[in-house]
Amino acid sequence: MTTAEATPTKTVLSEPGVLVPGPGYDVPGMDVRYRDAFNQTLRDELNHDPDVFIMGEDISGGFDRDTLEPLDAWGGPFAATKGLVQDFGPERIRDAPISEAGFVGAAVGAALTGLRPVVDLMYFDFVTVAYDQLLSNAAKSRYMFGGQTKVPLTLFARSGGGTGHAAQHSESFYSMLAHIPGLKVVVPSDPYTVRGLLAAAIRDDDPVFLVNDKKLINMTGFCPEESFTIPLGKGRYLRHGSDITLVGMSYTSVVCKQAADQLAEEGIDAEVVDMLSLSPFDEDIIVESVMKTNRVVIVDEDTPRASMASEFAAVIADKAFDYLDAPVKRVTGPHTPVPYNKGLETAFMPQPEDVVGTVKTMLGV
Amino acid sequence: MRISREKLHWLYEVMYRIRRFEETMLEQTFRGNAMGVTHPSDGQEAVPTGICAHLTEKDWIGSTHRGHGHCIAKGLDTKAMMAEIMGRYTGQCKGKGGSMHIADFSKGMLGANAIVGASVPLAVGAALTAKYRGNEDESIGVAFFGDGATSQGVVHESMNLAAIWKLPVIFACENNQYAEATPAWYAVSTDDISARADSYGIPGVQVDGMDVFAVYEAAGQAVERARAGDGPTLLELKTYRYHGHFHADDPKKYRKSDEEEEYAERDCLQHFEKVVTEQKAMTAEQLKQIRDEIEQEMQDAVDFALNSPMPPMEELYSDVYVEYSNSLVGLR
Ligand SMILES: Cc1ncc(C[n+]2csc(CCOP(=O)(O)OP(=O)(O)O)c2C)c(N)n1
Ligand SMILES: [Mg+2]
């Protein structure tokens, strides 16, 4: 029996369709920053299971030339792992050279042989440097070896535009990961969900990729004090409404919520579904909501072709066709790389106004 | 080694232009005029300068996230570079690329690249084109990359390819001893990166990258070898970046001041000034005149950039393909 099974944690949001716990949710907690919730979860999981360790570039960052001790000068990109090396040491908080294919592959090998590696890939774009290891080794080993093995690997990286990092540091290509059988993908949207989903990802026995949109990292929000997990594959409602469904994922869930607030001022009652997981994903919550509102807009910062937005639209067409009063609409990035110039970059990303405009066009108001 | 007066003038001018460009663009970054992150290369000027001194517009270079020095040494226009960093339409890439993606194909500059190691095979490919075409121009490729990049598989694959196909390419490893906060002694398995050349059967040379004369000489031999059709060379240029990894990084968190001071004392510009004045090859007045001209150039570059328009919204959709029949506009 692994320690993971020995120590039960509380599972919240086990039912699809539970309204978001937030301020007022009846467990002890407080407002924390997304990055701090993330860091705390890593700390919890390192404490929880000695087989958990973290690898990545500059996750502590720097070593003293004379003592050879880690300096924790960076504490990871966006300080995700700050302070961990002091408490868990450089064996478990393992700085890696710039060798994404190498250390992701090594993490797969470690996972195949009993450890529970967590890999920080820094920017989401660097996934492609290690894509072969993810696709051909991490995701397929269990299947092609006839179920002899499992790959309890967690990876995370930062996605999205908005910081002027330009074409090679701003991708949101979720669908490139969700397309892979054998790999799970989760996209938290606030401090609460990153805590629950990261813990669930690390405890899960399959490879799981957690994507952090950069725009969420400094966001503050409610987070329970105690460790907990959110089940993979479940979405949640951020707002109940009756006129139209807005489906978001990662930061676009925030965009949807902002759009719904603007729409409310104009008397339009939008429901907001936050997907939280992209593979597996919660078909039921989308279908349930669309059956109620009869209209849906899916908001995705990824480029539009062969995207998660397309996938959700296909599920709705298949399972809720008879309930639709209007064509399914998607609000997405353009079919282009992410531009550097601030104005163009802002235009690339779906804004609340774009969602509001699309909703109004659909409702003919 | 003899260097013509003309070339000496060029070396100093280019090194000083890089130094002042980096300082000026940092100042502009802190004023909020750059639109994203910038990675200054001051301290390392002797490396691109000493190498590009042997190149013409028919030669190609591949560059990195820390690419401003490579651009300037390859003759790119500082106005268009500054405008690019400020995201302007008049920028080298219409404001669509930014600091980490400055390119000028008319000058043989294959682009700064924000994926560590990713530009190295591009320089190999440029050398392949040259060889494929019979290399009438004797053009060559130069791949600039850092100590950190030597940990990437693609860098090793590139060296092996270039070696077996005897391509006219130079692998210029700028070993500034850090990759972000990570020291090379931690991340690189050897303290002699140039020795790795042995395993590809190509020459490898370790060079003092703070001394432009040493770089100039070593690069001259590697260039000659490449142009003669004798294949690639790996140069490891030991150097140092004066600033942090990117504009907002504080290097004091992971570097010791005695090390920083040691390199400051070996500053490439001061070393150059000392050598040329001692040997009476250039006068203090000549050097000052070059500096004054560059001061003006920097002022002009900033003014030009600040007064330039932003790209029009259509630019979001241009240049994705040469031709494409579907709409590229985001779904709304
Ligand atoms: C594939 C990839 N991994 C990680 C990064 C993040 N990153 C950017 S620069 C850098 C360090 C590069 O070090 P080095 O090659 O020595 O170049 P230097 O910054 O010292 O010029 C890292 C890790 C990246 N841009 N691309
Ligand atoms: Mg370096």
mmCIF file with all atom_site columns, N, CA and C and ligand atoms in Angstrom, chain B residues 147 176 178-179, ligand 2:
data_model
loop_
_atom_site.group_PDB
_atom_site.id
_atom_site.type_symbol
_atom_site.label_atom_id
_atom_site.label_alt_id
_atom_site.label_comp_id
_atom_site.label_asym_id
_atom_site.label_entity_id
_atom_site.label_seq_id
_atom_site.pdbx_PDB_ins_code
_atom_site.Cartn_x
_atom_site.Cartn_y
_atom_site.Cartn_z
_atom_site.occupancy
_atom_site.B_iso_or_equiv
_atom_site.pdbx_formal_charge
_atom_site.auth_seq_id
_atom_site.auth_comp_id
_atom_site.auth_asym_id
_atom_site.auth_atom_id
_atom_site.pdbx_PDB_model_num
ATOM   1  N  N  . ASP B 1 147 ? 26.370 28.397 -22.831 1.00 0.00 ? 147 ASP B N  1
ATOM   2  C  CA . ASP B 1 147 ? 26.799 27.208 -22.097 1.00 0.00 ? 147 ASP B CA 1
ATOM   3  C  C  . ASP B 1 147 ? 25.588 26.355 -21.732 1.00 0.00 ? 147 ASP B C  1
ATOM   4  N  N  . ASN B 1 176 ? 29.214 32.087 -20.811 1.00 0.00 ? 176 ASN B N  1
ATOM   5  C  CA . ASN B 1 176 ? 29.223 33.159 -19.799 1.00 0.00 ? 176 ASN B CA 1
ATOM   6  C  C  . ASN B 1 176 ? 29.035 32.566 -18.409 1.00 0.00 ? 176 ASN B C  1
ATOM   7  N  N  . TYR B 1 178 ? 26.854 30.948 -16.832 1.00 0.00 ? 178 TYR B N  1
ATOM   8  C  CA . TYR B 1 178 ? 25.559 30.801 -16.172 1.00 0.00 ? 178 TYR B CA 1
ATOM   9  C  C  . TYR B 1 178 ? 24.466 30.575 -17.206 1.00 0.00 ? 178 TYR B C  1
ATOM   10 N  N  . ALA B 1 179 ? 23.497 29.777 -16.841 1.00 0.00 ? 179 ALA B N  1
ATOM   11 C  CA . ALA B 1 179 ? 22.261 29.643 -17.597 1.00 0.00 ? 179 ALA B CA 1
ATOM   12 C  C  . ALA B 1 179 ? 21.172 30.014 -16.598 1.00 0.00 ? 179 ALA B C  1
HETATM 13 MG MG . MG  C 2 .   ? 25.150 31.129 -20.282 1.00 0.00 ? 2   MG  C MG 1
#
